[in-house]
Coordinates of C-alpha atoms in Angstrom, one line a residue:
Chain A
A1 CA 66.3 146.8 129.8
Q2 CA 66.2 148.0 126.4
K3 CA 63.5 146.8 124.0
I4 CA 63.1 146.8 120.3
T5 CA 59.6 147.4 118.9
Q6 CA 58.2 146.8 115.5
T7 CA 54.3 146.2 115.5
Q8 CA 53.4 145.7 111.6
P9 CA 54.1 141.6 111.8
G10 CA 53.0 142.3 107.7
M11 CA 53.2 145.5 104.9
F12 CA 51.5 145.5 101.6
V13 CA 52.6 148.1 99.5
Q14 CA 52.0 149.1 95.9
E15 CA 55.2 148.9 94.0
K16 CA 56.0 154.0 92.7
E17 CA 54.6 154.3 96.5
A18 CA 56.0 155.2 99.8
V19 CA 55.4 152.9 103.0
T20 CA 56.0 153.7 106.5
L21 CA 57.8 150.1 108.8
D22 CA 57.2 151.2 112.7
C23 CA 59.5 151.4 115.3
T24 CA 59.3 152.1 118.5
Y25 CA 61.9 151.8 121.2
D26 CA 62.9 152.3 125.0
T27 CA 65.7 153.1 127.6
S28 CA 67.1 155.0 130.0
D29 CA 71.0 155.9 128.4
P30 CA 71.0 159.3 126.6
S31 CA 73.4 158.4 124.1
Y32 CA 71.9 154.9 122.2
G33 CA 71.5 154.5 118.4
L34 CA 69.5 153.0 115.7
F35 CA 69.7 150.8 113.2
W36 CA 67.0 149.7 110.2
Y37 CA 68.5 145.7 108.3
K38 CA 66.9 144.3 105.6
Q39 CA 67.0 140.8 105.7
P40 CA 66.0 139.2 101.8
S41 CA 64.9 136.3 101.2
S42 CA 68.7 135.0 100.1
G43 CA 69.1 135.5 104.2
E44 CA 71.7 137.7 103.9
M45 CA 71.2 141.4 106.5
I46 CA 72.0 145.2 104.6
F47 CA 72.3 147.8 106.5
L48 CA 70.0 150.5 105.4
I49 CA 70.6 152.8 108.4
Y50 CA 71.5 154.5 111.7
Q51 CA 70.4 157.2 113.5
G52 CA 72.5 158.4 116.5
S53 CA 70.8 159.6 119.2
Y54 CA 72.1 163.3 119.7
D55 CA 72.0 164.3 115.7
Q56 CA 69.7 166.5 114.8
Q57 CA 68.3 165.4 111.6
N58 CA 66.7 162.7 110.2
A59 CA 69.1 160.0 108.5
T60 CA 68.8 159.2 104.8
E61 CA 69.9 157.4 102.3
G62 CA 69.1 157.1 98.6
R63 CA 65.5 156.1 99.2
Y64 CA 65.4 154.6 103.1
S65 CA 64.4 157.4 105.5
L66 CA 64.2 158.4 109.2
N67 CA 61.6 159.2 111.0
F68 CA 63.0 159.8 114.2
Q69 CA 60.5 161.5 116.7
K70 CA 62.5 161.6 120.3
A71 CA 59.7 162.4 122.1
R72 CA 58.5 159.3 120.9
K73 CA 61.0 157.9 121.2
S74 CA 59.9 155.9 117.5
A75 CA 61.8 155.6 115.3
N76 CA 60.3 154.9 111.7
L77 CA 61.4 153.9 108.3
V78 CA 60.2 155.5 105.9
I79 CA 61.5 154.0 102.5
S80 CA 60.1 156.5 99.0
A81 CA 59.1 154.6 95.7
S82 CA 59.1 151.1 96.5
Q83 CA 60.9 148.4 93.6
L84 CA 59.7 144.9 94.1
G85 CA 62.8 144.2 95.7
D86 CA 62.2 146.2 98.4
S87 CA 60.2 142.8 99.4
A88 CA 61.8 141.6 102.2
M89 CA 61.8 141.4 105.9
Y90 CA 63.2 144.6 107.9
F91 CA 64.2 144.8 111.7
C92 CA 65.2 147.3 113.3
A93 CA 67.9 148.1 115.9
M94 CA 69.2 150.2 119.0
R95 CA 72.4 150.0 120.3
E96 CA 72.7 151.6 124.1
G97 CA 76.0 153.2 125.4
N98 CA 78.7 155.0 123.3
T99 CA 81.6 153.4 125.2
G100 CA 82.6 149.7 125.7
G101 CA 80.3 147.3 123.8
F102 CA 78.2 148.0 121.1
K103 CA 75.2 145.6 122.6
T104 CA 72.5 145.6 119.9
I105 CA 69.1 144.3 120.4
F106 CA 66.4 143.8 117.5
G107 CA 63.4 143.7 117.3
A108 CA 60.6 141.0 115.6
G109 CA 61.0 142.7 112.0
T110 CA 58.4 143.8 110.0
R111 CA 57.2 141.5 106.1
L112 CA 57.2 144.0 103.3
F113 CA 55.7 142.5 100.0
V114 CA 55.7 144.7 97.4
K115 CA 52.9 144.5 94.8
A116 CA 53.4 145.0 91.2
Chain B
D1 CA 85.5 144.7 98.6
A2 CA 86.1 144.1 101.6
R3 CA 83.1 141.1 103.2
V4 CA 82.0 138.8 106.6
T5 CA 82.5 135.3 105.3
Q6 CA 81.1 132.2 107.9
T7 CA 82.2 128.3 107.3
P8 CA 80.6 125.4 106.6
R9 CA 77.4 127.7 105.1
H10 CA 75.4 124.3 105.8
K11 CA 75.4 121.6 108.5
V12 CA 73.6 118.6 109.2
T13 CA 74.3 117.0 112.8
E14 CA 73.2 114.4 114.4
M15 CA 72.4 115.0 118.4
G16 CA 75.4 115.0 120.4
Q17 CA 77.5 115.5 118.4
E18 CA 79.6 119.1 118.2
V19 CA 79.8 121.9 116.3
T20 CA 82.0 124.5 114.9
M21 CA 81.3 127.0 113.0
R22 CA 83.8 129.8 111.6
C23 CA 84.1 133.1 111.1
Q24 CA 86.0 135.9 109.3
P25 CA 85.9 139.5 110.5
I26 CA 86.0 142.0 108.5
L27 CA 90.0 143.2 108.5
G28 CA 90.7 145.8 110.5
H29 CA 87.4 145.6 112.1
N30 CA 87.8 144.7 115.8
T31 CA 84.0 144.2 117.9
V32 CA 82.5 140.3 116.6
F33 CA 79.6 139.1 117.6
W34 CA 77.1 135.5 117.1
Y35 CA 74.0 136.6 116.6
R36 CA 71.6 132.9 116.0
Q37 CA 68.0 133.6 114.4
T38 CA 64.7 131.1 114.9
M39 CA 61.5 132.0 113.3
M40 CA 60.4 131.6 117.5
Q41 CA 63.2 134.2 119.2
G42 CA 64.4 135.6 115.8
L43 CA 67.2 137.6 116.6
E44 CA 69.6 136.6 119.3
L45 CA 72.7 138.2 120.3
L46 CA 74.9 135.2 121.6
A47 CA 77.5 136.7 122.3
Y48 CA 81.0 139.5 121.1
F49 CA 84.2 140.6 121.2
R50 CA 86.2 143.9 121.4
N51 CA 89.8 143.8 120.4
R52 CA 89.3 139.4 120.5
A53 CA 88.0 139.8 124.5
P54 CA 85.0 138.6 125.5
L55 CA 82.5 141.7 126.2
D56 CA 79.1 139.7 126.8
D57 CA 78.0 136.3 125.9
S58 CA 75.0 136.6 128.3
G59 CA 73.0 135.7 125.7
M60 CA 74.5 132.5 125.4
P61 CA 73.6 128.6 127.0
K62 CA 77.3 128.5 129.0
D63 CA 76.1 124.6 129.6
R64 CA 77.3 123.8 125.1
F65 CA 78.0 127.0 124.3
S66 CA 81.7 128.6 124.1
A67 CA 82.3 131.4 121.5
E68 CA 86.9 132.5 121.5
M69 CA 88.6 134.3 119.3
P70 CA 91.8 132.9 117.7
D71 CA 93.7 135.4 116.9
A72 CA 91.7 138.6 114.9
T73 CA 91.3 137.3 111.6
L74 CA 88.6 134.2 112.9
A75 CA 86.5 133.8 115.7
T76 CA 84.5 130.2 115.9
L77 CA 81.4 129.3 117.8
K78 CA 81.1 126.2 119.6
I79 CA 78.2 123.6 120.4
Q80 CA 79.2 120.6 121.8
P81 CA 76.6 118.4 122.4
S82 CA 74.5 119.7 120.2
E83 CA 70.7 119.3 120.0
P84 CA 68.0 119.7 117.8
R85 CA 66.6 122.9 119.6
D86 CA 70.0 124.8 118.9
S87 CA 69.0 124.3 114.5
A88 CA 69.0 127.7 113.6
V89 CA 70.4 130.2 111.4
Y90 CA 73.7 131.3 113.5
F91 CA 75.5 134.9 112.3
C92 CA 78.9 136.5 112.1
A93 CA 79.0 139.7 113.2
S94 CA 81.7 142.3 112.1
G95 CA 82.0 146.2 113.1
L96 CA 84.7 149.7 114.2
P97 CA 83.1 151.9 115.6
L98 CA 84.3 155.3 113.7
A99 CA 82.6 159.2 114.6
G100 CA 79.8 157.7 116.5
V101 CA 78.5 154.6 114.5
Y102 CA 78.3 151.4 115.0
E103 CA 77.5 149.9 111.7
Q104 CA 77.4 145.5 111.6
Y105 CA 78.5 144.1 108.5
F106 CA 76.6 140.4 109.0
G107 CA 78.1 137.3 107.2
P108 CA 75.6 134.5 105.2
G109 CA 75.1 133.1 108.2
T110 CA 75.3 129.2 109.1
R111 CA 72.2 127.3 108.9
L112 CA 72.4 124.7 111.4
T113 CA 70.0 121.2 111.7
V114 CA 70.6 118.9 114.5
T115 CA 68.2 115.3 113.9

């Protein structure tokens, strides 16, 4: 069974500093995808970044980068130069398999607080 | 700006009543998901459809929940009869797998309160 683990219920970071949100996963499928979503207090889910299991390079999207360590089964999100607007809940998610449907399982989330 | 829309945004109902939540996926997306979010359980996948056909509804309590896609522009989630434990935010998401990326676009959610 696949599993996503986010061990940090809450994190604090000073504005303008970088922060790493941890995510580990467990799957026996060689083909999978990893996602990070942001959920601000308004409640919507915002896609941030995607990493495929066969991608050679770590994914980056603006201030977001995904530190993908396949052997360790970790997919940590790095946010550089934190901004007050980054305060939100962050979810790591995994899609298993590459054909048919793309069922996605979410972790429990990490709440990030950015301090001024 | 293409978005997933959900109605209603908020619903308060009494235990035993039927609740219907609607979702309009982004035009052209062929996969639709229903999720439930609670403080205790987090985000749970209830069901999802590909090309309007149900692919997996194993996360859904079958005795009271039903999900359908009458057409490509409408997905519905029904609860009958509703119970207080169904109180949650229900999200619909849609996606179109392209080039191996399976990004999902979420709607704003329906906040359901069952008293």
